[in-house]
């Protein structure tokens, strides 16, 4: 009985860990492949040093490269916003994440203007674009005639509404955001849109331009796709750790199953021999020996499912946007555990079922 309880515990741990691993990878796949609201593929972020004197020259030279589809300067970017401005419309006041940007920013980043228009030269230090969440927070029905009351001389005219693109990880909901057109005056980021091709060679050419203009400043860059992927390093490490422990748990469970089936076969040698002499088929003997293991896996599944569901439901609370705890994940975990158990058992039970019954009875 003690060995059966221990084996059931091992099976329970295996089922729970298999379910946990699948849910973690399902969530990671969800956050990594969900639409951010802009095209992050082949979009490069180059860090501009503080008080860099050659920013415009650098941008102009990079913009000339044949594989560059667009460039734009900004102070901050999705994944790295350091500016929050207060806004007082006379109706409601709260903080808004702000990115001061230069020309061509919307096109380079691939943002969508839902209503209104893009920046023009005459908008310098006079206009801004806000996202849908900002519109909701203010309670405005329309952006037309509205102003973002930040800065001198009556603030900034709201000229359009952006889609609620993600500029932080999926751990948090989309917050209010404004893009302020300052011409890229105090920029610390140069965003570069690359054409499909050999990204490694393209970056090499950009590096050469950087080193020719600014040989003493390090060339620091990252793709926006990699930037957002890096926001989930903690979850990646957790998934790797749990996968490792799951493999250990499954290995220990298989060892326990082998010991258990060996003892069962040893104790039922006479019964197996008599059944074989009376005409029992190999498959019938194997079903007889495997039946208890199916029962133990079923018990383990019943115990493991609510535990895994509760733990992962709590873990998913760390995300504002999350995948569903689908029933099929737990069912698949149970099926996998059953498959592993039956494969392990069947090898030993097949040996017992195919043994010469006369030899078995003589041994008895």
CSV table of C-alpha atoms in Angstrom, one decimal:
chain,number,residue,atom,x,y,z
A,1,UNK,CA,0.0,0.0,0.0
A,2,UNK,CA,2.8,2.4,0.9
A,3,UNK,CA,4.5,1.9,-2.5
A,4,UNK,CA,1.2,2.5,-4.3
A,5,UNK,CA,0.6,5.7,-2.4
A,6,UNK,CA,4.2,6.8,-3.3
A,7,UNK,CA,3.6,6.0,-6.9
A,8,UNK,CA,0.3,7.8,-7.0
A,9,UNK,CA,2.1,10.9,-5.5
A,10,UNK,CA,4.8,10.7,-8.2
A,11,UNK,CA,2.1,10.4,-10.9
A,12,UNK,CA,0.3,13.4,-9.4
A,13,UNK,CA,3.4,15.5,-9.4
A,14,UNK,CA,4.1,14.5,-13.0
A,15,UNK,CA,0.6,15.3,-14.2
A,16,UNK,CA,0.7,18.7,-12.4
A,17,UNK,CA,4.1,19.6,-13.7
A,18,UNK,CA,3.3,18.6,-17.3
A,19,UNK,CA,0.2,20.9,-17.1
A,20,UNK,CA,2.2,23.7,-15.5
A,21,UNK,CA,4.9,23.6,-18.2
A,22,UNK,CA,2.3,23.6,-21.0
A,23,UNK,CA,0.4,26.6,-19.6
A,24,UNK,CA,3.6,28.6,-19.1
A,25,UNK,CA,4.7,28.0,-22.6
A,26,UNK,CA,1.2,28.7,-23.9
A,27,UNK,CA,1.3,32.1,-22.1
A,28,UNK,CA,4.8,32.9,-23.4
A,29,UNK,CA,3.7,32.0,-26.9
A,30,UNK,CA,0.7,34.3,-26.4
A,31,UNK,CA,2.6,37.3,-25.3
A,32,UNK,CA,5.4,36.9,-27.8
A,33,UNK,CA,3.2,36.5,-30.8
A,34,UNK,CA,0.3,38.8,-30.0
A,35,UNK,CA,-0.2,41.9,-32.1
A,36,UNK,CA,1.5,44.8,-30.3
A,37,UNK,CA,-0.3,47.3,-32.5
A,38,UNK,CA,2.7,48.1,-34.6
A,39,UNK,CA,5.1,46.2,-36.8
A,40,UNK,CA,8.1,45.2,-34.6
A,41,UNK,CA,9.8,43.0,-37.2
A,42,UNK,CA,12.9,44.4,-38.8
A,43,UNK,CA,12.6,47.6,-36.7
A,44,UNK,CA,15.9,48.6,-35.2
A,45,UNK,CA,16.5,50.8,-32.1
A,46,UNK,CA,19.9,52.6,-32.0
A,47,UNK,CA,20.8,54.3,-28.8
A,48,UNK,CA,21.9,57.9,-29.1
A,49,UNK,CA,24.4,59.2,-26.5
A,50,UNK,CA,23.5,62.1,-24.3
A,51,UNK,CA,24.3,65.5,-25.9
A,52,UNK,CA,25.4,63.8,-29.1
A,53,UNK,CA,26.3,66.4,-31.6
A,54,UNK,CA,26.1,64.3,-34.8
A,55,UNK,CA,22.5,63.0,-34.5
A,56,UNK,CA,21.1,64.5,-37.6
A,57,UNK,CA,24.2,63.7,-39.7
A,58,UNK,CA,24.0,60.1,-38.5
A,59,UNK,CA,20.4,59.8,-39.4
A,60,UNK,CA,20.8,61.3,-42.8
A,61,UNK,CA,23.7,59.0,-43.7
A,62,UNK,CA,21.8,55.9,-42.5
A,63,UNK,CA,18.7,57.0,-44.3
A,64,UNK,CA,20.6,56.9,-47.6
A,65,UNK,CA,21.2,53.2,-47.3
A,66,UNK,CA,19.2,51.2,-49.9
A,67,UNK,CA,17.8,48.7,-47.4
A,68,UNK,CA,16.6,51.4,-45.0
A,69,UNK,CA,12.8,52.1,-45.5
A,70,UNK,CA,12.6,54.8,-42.9
A,71,UNK,CA,14.2,56.5,-39.9
A,72,UNK,CA,13.0,58.7,-37.1
A,73,UNK,CA,14.3,60.3,-33.9
A,74,UNK,CA,12.6,60.2,-30.5
A,75,UNK,CA,13.2,60.7,-26.8
A,76,UNK,CA,12.2,57.3,-25.6
A,77,UNK,CA,10.4,54.6,-27.5
A,78,UNK,CA,8.0,51.6,-26.9
A,79,UNK,CA,9.7,49.5,-24.2
A,80,UNK,CA,11.6,52.5,-22.9
A,81,UNK,CA,9.5,55.5,-21.9
A,82,UNK,CA,11.0,57.9,-19.3
A,83,UNK,CA,8.7,60.9,-19.7
A,84,UNK,CA,5.4,61.4,-17.9
A,85,UNK,CA,3.7,64.7,-18.2
A,86,UNK,CA,0.8,66.0,-16.2
A,87,UNK,CA,-2.3,67.0,-18.1
A,88,UNK,CA,-5.0,69.4,-16.9
A,89,UNK,CA,-7.8,69.8,-19.4
A,90,UNK,CA,-10.0,71.6,-16.8
A,91,UNK,CA,-12.1,68.4,-16.7
A,92,UNK,CA,-9.7,65.7,-15.4
A,93,UNK,CA,-6.0,65.6,-14.5
A,94,UNK,CA,-3.7,62.6,-14.6
A,95,UNK,CA,-0.2,61.6,-15.8
A,96,UNK,CA,0.3,60.6,-19.4
A,97,UNK,CA,3.3,58.7,-20.8
A,98,UNK,CA,4.9,60.9,-23.4
A,99,UNK,CA,7.3,60.3,-26.3
A,100,UNK,CA,8.7,63.4,-27.9
A,101,UNK,CA,9.3,62.5,-31.6
A,102,UNK,CA,10.6,63.8,-34.8
A,103,UNK,CA,9.3,63.7,-38.4
A,104,UNK,CA,8.4,60.4,-40.0
A,105,UNK,CA,7.9,58.6,-36.7
A,106,UNK,CA,4.4,57.2,-37.3
A,107,UNK,CA,5.4,55.7,-40.6
A,108,UNK,CA,8.7,54.3,-39.4
A,109,UNK,CA,7.2,52.6,-36.3
A,110,UNK,CA,4.1,51.4,-38.2
A,111,UNK,CA,1.5,53.0,-35.8
A,112,UNK,CA,-2.0,53.4,-37.0
A,113,UNK,CA,-3.8,56.8,-36.9
A,114,UNK,CA,-7.4,55.9,-36.3
A,115,UNK,CA,-8.7,59.5,-36.6
A,116,UNK,CA,-7.1,62.8,-37.5
A,117,UNK,CA,-3.7,63.3,-39.3
A,118,UNK,CA,0.0,62.8,-39.0
A,119,UNK,CA,2.4,65.6,-37.9
A,120,UNK,CA,3.4,68.3,-40.4
A,121,UNK,CA,6.3,70.8,-40.3
A,122,UNK,CA,4.0,73.6,-38.9
A,123,UNK,CA,3.1,71.4,-35.9
A,124,UNK,CA,6.6,71.7,-34.3
A,125,UNK,CA,6.1,72.1,-30.5
A,126,UNK,CA,2.4,72.8,-31.1
A,127,UNK,CA,0.7,69.4,-31.6
A,128,UNK,CA,0.4,65.9,-30.2
A,129,UNK,CA,-1.2,62.6,-31.0
A,130,UNK,CA,-2.9,60.6,-28.2
A,131,UNK,CA,-3.9,57.0,-28.0
A,132,UNK,CA,-7.4,55.6,-27.5
A,133,UNK,CA,-6.8,55.1,-23.7
A,134,UNK,CA,-6.1,58.8,-23.2
A,135,UNK,CA,-9.3,59.6,-25.0
A,136,UNK,CA,-11.2,57.3,-22.7
A,137,UNK,CA,-9.5,58.6,-19.6
A,138,UNK,CA,-10.5,62.1,-20.4
A,139,UNK,CA,-14.0,61.0,-21.2
A,140,UNK,CA,-13.9,62.8,-24.6
A,141,UNK,CA,-16.2,61.8,-27.4
A,142,UNK,CA,-13.9,63.4,-29.9
A,143,UNK,CA,-10.4,64.8,-30.1
A,144,UNK,CA,-11.4,67.7,-32.3
A,145,UNK,CA,-10.9,71.1,-30.6
A,146,UNK,CA,-9.1,69.5,-27.6
A,147,UNK,CA,-5.8,70.5,-26.2
A,148,UNK,CA,-3.2,68.7,-24.1
A,149,UNK,CA,-2.5,71.3,-21.5
A,150,UNK,CA,1.2,70.8,-20.9
A,151,UNK,CA,3.9,73.4,-21.5
A,152,UNK,CA,3.7,77.1,-22.2
A,153,UNK,CA,1.5,79.1,-24.5
A,154,UNK,CA,-1.7,77.1,-24.1
A,155,UNK,CA,-0.4,73.6,-24.4
A,156,UNK,CA,-0.6,71.3,-27.4
A,157,UNK,CA,-3.3,70.7,-30.0
A,158,UNK,CA,-4.5,67.2,-30.2
A,159,UNK,CA,-4.5,66.4,-33.9
A,160,UNK,CA,-5.4,62.7,-34.0
A,161,UNK,CA,-6.0,59.4,-32.2
A,162,UNK,CA,-3.5,56.5,-32.3
A,163,UNK,CA,-4.4,52.9,-31.9
A,164,UNK,CA,-3.7,51.4,-28.4
A,165,UNK,CA,-0.3,49.9,-29.3
A,166,UNK,CA,1.6,48.1,-26.6
A,167,UNK,CA,4.6,50.1,-25.3
A,168,UNK,CA,5.1,48.0,-22.2
A,169,UNK,CA,5.0,44.3,-21.4
A,170,UNK,CA,1.8,42.3,-21.1
A,171,UNK,CA,2.1,42.4,-17.3
A,172,UNK,CA,0.3,45.8,-17.4
A,173,UNK,CA,-2.6,47.2,-19.3
A,174,UNK,CA,-2.3,49.9,-22.0
A,175,UNK,CA,-1.8,53.3,-20.3
A,176,UNK,CA,-2.5,56.8,-21.6
A,177,UNK,CA,0.1,57.9,-24.1
A,178,UNK,CA,0.9,61.0,-26.1
A,179,UNK,CA,3.4,61.5,-29.0
A,180,UNK,CA,4.6,65.1,-28.9
A,181,UNK,CA,6.2,66.6,-32.0
A,182,UNK,CA,9.4,68.3,-31.0
A,183,UNK,CA,11.4,67.6,-34.2
A,184,UNK,CA,13.6,65.1,-32.4
A,185,UNK,CA,15.4,67.9,-30.6
A,186,UNK,CA,16.5,66.0,-27.5
A,187,UNK,CA,16.5,62.5,-28.9
A,188,UNK,CA,18.1,59.5,-27.4
A,189,UNK,CA,16.8,56.9,-29.8
A,190,UNK,CA,17.1,56.5,-33.6
A,191,UNK,CA,14.5,54.0,-35.0
A,192,UNK,CA,15.4,52.4,-38.3
A,193,UNK,CA,13.0,50.4,-40.4
A,194,UNK,CA,14.8,47.7,-42.5
A,195,UNK,CA,13.8,46.0,-45.7
A,196,UNK,CA,13.6,42.2,-45.7
A,197,UNK,CA,16.9,40.7,-46.5
A,198,UNK,CA,20.2,40.0,-44.6
A,199,UNK,CA,19.8,41.9,-41.4
A,200,UNK,CA,23.3,41.0,-40.2
A,201,UNK,CA,24.9,42.6,-43.2
A,202,UNK,CA,22.6,45.6,-43.0
A,203,UNK,CA,23.6,46.2,-39.4
A,204,UNK,CA,27.2,45.9,-40.4
A,205,UNK,CA,26.8,48.7,-42.9
A,206,UNK,CA,25.0,50.8,-40.3
A,207,UNK,CA,27.8,50.1,-37.8
A,208,UNK,CA,30.4,51.4,-40.4
A,209,UNK,CA,28.5,54.7,-40.8
A,210,UNK,CA,28.3,55.0,-37.0
A,211,UNK,CA,32.1,54.4,-36.5
A,212,UNK,CA,33.0,56.8,-39.3
A,213,UNK,CA,31.0,59.6,-37.8
A,214,UNK,CA,31.5,58.8,-34.1
A,215,UNK,CA,34.4,56.4,-33.6
A,216,UNK,CA,34.6,57.0,-29.8
A,217,UNK,CA,31.0,56.3,-29.0
A,218,UNK,CA,29.9,52.6,-28.8
A,219,UNK,CA,27.3,51.4,-31.3
A,220,UNK,CA,24.4,50.2,-29.1
A,221,UNK,CA,21.4,48.7,-30.8
A,222,UNK,CA,18.6,46.2,-30.4
A,223,UNK,CA,15.7,45.0,-32.5
A,224,UNK,CA,12.3,46.0,-31.1
A,225,UNK,CA,11.2,42.4,-31.4
A,226,UNK,CA,14.1,41.3,-29.1
A,227,UNK,CA,13.4,44.2,-26.8
A,228,UNK,CA,9.9,43.0,-26.1
A,229,UNK,CA,11.0,39.4,-25.9
A,230,UNK,CA,13.5,40.4,-23.2
A,231,UNK,CA,10.6,41.6,-21.0
A,232,UNK,CA,9.8,37.9,-20.3
A,233,UNK,CA,13.2,36.6,-19.3
A,234,UNK,CA,11.9,35.8,-15.8
A,235,UNK,CA,9.2,33.7,-17.2
A,236,UNK,CA,11.6,32.0,-19.7
A,237,UNK,CA,13.9,31.0,-16.8
A,238,UNK,CA,10.9,29.7,-14.8
A,239,UNK,CA,9.7,27.6,-17.8
A,240,UNK,CA,13.2,26.1,-18.2
A,241,UNK,CA,13.5,25.3,-14.5
A,242,UNK,CA,10.1,23.7,-14.3
A,243,UNK,CA,10.7,21.7,-17.5
A,244,UNK,CA,14.0,20.4,-15.9
A,245,UNK,CA,12.2,19.4,-12.7
A,246,UNK,CA,9.3,17.8,-14.7
A,247,UNK,CA,11.8,15.6,-16.6
A,248,UNK,CA,13.3,14.5,-13.2
A,249,UNK,CA,9.8,13.8,-11.8
A,250,UNK,CA,8.9,11.8,-14.9
A,251,UNK,CA,12.1,9.8,-14.7
A,252,UNK,CA,11.5,9.0,-11.0
A,253,UNK,CA,7.9,8.1,-11.8
A,254,UNK,CA,9.0,5.7,-14.5
A,255,UNK,CA,11.5,4.1,-12.1
A,256,UNK,CA,8.8,3.7,-9.6
A,257,UNK,CA,6.4,2.2,-12.1
A,258,UNK,CA,9.1,-0.3,-13.2
A,259,UNK,CA,9.7,-1.4,-9.7
A,260,UNK,CA,6.0,-1.7,-9.0
A,261,UNK,CA,5.2,-3.7,-12.2
A,262,UNK,CA,8.2,-6.0,-11.6
A,263,UNK,CA,6.9,-6.8,-8.1
A,264,UNK,CA,3.4,-7.4,-9.4
A,265,UNK,CA,4.6,-9.7,-12.1
A,266,UNK,CA,6.8,-11.6,-9.6
A,267,UNK,CA,3.9,-12.0,-7.2
A,268,UNK,CA,1.5,-13.2,-10.0
A,269,UNK,CA,3.7,-15.6,-11.9
A,270,UNK,CA,1.5,-18.5,-11.0
A,271,UNK,CA,-1.7,-16.7,-11.9
A,272,UNK,CA,-0.3,-15.6,-15.2
A,273,UNK,CA,0.8,-19.1,-16.0
A,274,UNK,CA,-2.6,-20.6,-15.2
A,275,UNK,CA,-4.3,-18.0,-17.3
A,276,UNK,CA,-2.0,-18.7,-20.3
A,277,UNK,CA,-2.6,-22.5,-20.0
A,278,UNK,CA,-6.4,-21.8,-19.9
A,279,UNK,CA,-6.1,-19.9,-23.2
A,280,UNK,CA,-5.6,-16.3,-22.2
A,281,UNK,CA,-4.2,-14.2,-24.9
A,282,UNK,CA,-1.1,-12.0,-24.4
A,283,UNK,CA,-3.2,-8.9,-24.8
A,284,UNK,CA,-5.6,-10.1,-22.0
A,285,UNK,CA,-2.7,-10.7,-19.6
A,286,UNK,CA,-1.2,-7.3,-20.4
A,287,UNK,CA,-4.6,-5.6,-19.8
A,288,UNK,CA,-4.8,-7.4,-16.4
A,289,UNK,CA,-1.4,-6.2,-15.4
A,290,UNK,CA,-1.8,-2.7,-16.7
A,291,UNK,CA,-5.3,-2.1,-15.2
A,292,UNK,CA,-4.1,-0.9,-11.8
A,293,UNK,CA,-1.7,1.6,-13.3
A,294,UNK,CA,-4.6,3.2,-15.4
A,295,UNK,CA,-6.5,3.5,-12.1
A,296,UNK,CA,-3.6,5.2,-10.3
A,297,UNK,CA,-3.1,7.6,-13.2
A,298,UNK,CA,-6.8,8.5,-13.1
A,299,UNK,CA,-6.5,9.1,-9.3
A,300,UNK,CA,-3.4,11.2,-9.9
A,301,UNK,CA,-5.2,13.2,-12.6
A,302,UNK,CA,-8.1,14.0,-10.3
A,303,UNK,CA,-5.8,15.2,-7.6
A,304,UNK,CA,-3.3,17.1,-9.9
A,305,UNK,CA,-5.8,19.0,-12.0
A,306,UNK,CA,-7.3,21.4,-9.4
A,307,UNK,CA,-3.8,21.9,-7.9
A,308,UNK,CA,-2.3,22.9,-11.2
A,309,UNK,CA,-5.4,25.0,-12.2
A,310,UNK,CA,-5.2,27.0,-8.9
A,311,UNK,CA,-1.4,27.5,-9.1
A,312,UNK,CA,-1.4,28.6,-12.7
A,313,UNK,CA,-4.5,30.8,-12.2
A,314,UNK,CA,-2.6,32.7,-9.5
A,315,UNK,CA,0.5,32.9,-11.7
A,316,UNK,CA,-1.5,34.3,-14.7
A,317,UNK,CA,-2.7,37.1,-12.4
A,318,UNK,CA,0.7,38.7,-13.0
A,319,UNK,CA,-0.4,39.4,-16.5
A,320,UNK,CA,-2.9,42.0,-17.6
A,321,UNK,CA,-3.3,40.1,-20.9
A,322,UNK,CA,-3.3,36.3,-20.6
A,323,UNK,CA,-4.1,33.0,-22.3
A,324,UNK,CA,-7.0,30.9,-21.2
A,325,UNK,CA,-6.7,27.9,-18.8
A,326,UNK,CA,-8.1,25.6,-21.5
A,327,UNK,CA,-9.5,22.2,-20.3
A,328,UNK,CA,-7.6,20.4,-23.1
A,329,UNK,CA,-4.3,21.3,-21.4
A,330,UNK,CA,-5.2,19.3,-18.3
A,331,UNK,CA,-6.6,16.5,-20.4
A,332,UNK,CA,-3.5,16.4,-22.5
A,333,UNK,CA,-1.3,16.3,-19.4
A,334,UNK,CA,-3.3,13.4,-18.1
A,335,UNK,CA,-3.1,11.6,-21.5
A,336,UNK,CA,0.7,12.1,-21.6
A,337,UNK,CA,1.1,10.8,-18.1
A,338,UNK,CA,-1.0,7.8,-18.9
A,339,UNK,CA,0.9,7.2,-22.1
A,340,UNK,CA,4.3,7.4,-20.3
A,341,UNK,CA,3.0,5.0,-17.6
A,342,UNK,CA,1.6,2.5,-20.0
A,343,UNK,CA,4.7,2.5,-22.2
A,344,UNK,CA,6.8,1.9,-19.1
A,345,UNK,CA,4.5,-0.8,-17.8
A,346,UNK,CA,3.9,-2.5,-21.1
A,347,UNK,CA,7.5,-3.5,-21.6
A,348,UNK,CA,7.6,-5.5,-18.4
A,349,UNK,CA,4.1,-6.8,-18.6
A,350,UNK,CA,4.7,-8.0,-22.2
A,351,UNK,CA,7.8,-10.0,-21.0
A,352,UNK,CA,5.6,-11.6,-18.3
A,353,UNK,CA,2.8,-12.3,-20.7
A,354,UNK,CA,5.0,-13.9,-23.3
A,355,UNK,CA,6.9,-16.1,-20.8
A,356,UNK,CA,6.4,-19.9,-21.2
A,357,UNK,CA,3.7,-20.8,-18.7
A,358,UNK,CA,5.1,-24.2,-18.0
A,359,UNK,CA,8.4,-22.7,-16.9
A,360,UNK,CA,6.6,-20.2,-14.7
A,361,UNK,CA,4.6,-23.0,-13.0
A,362,UNK,CA,7.7,-25.2,-12.6
A,363,UNK,CA,9.4,-22.2,-11.0
A,364,UNK,CA,6.4,-21.9,-8.6
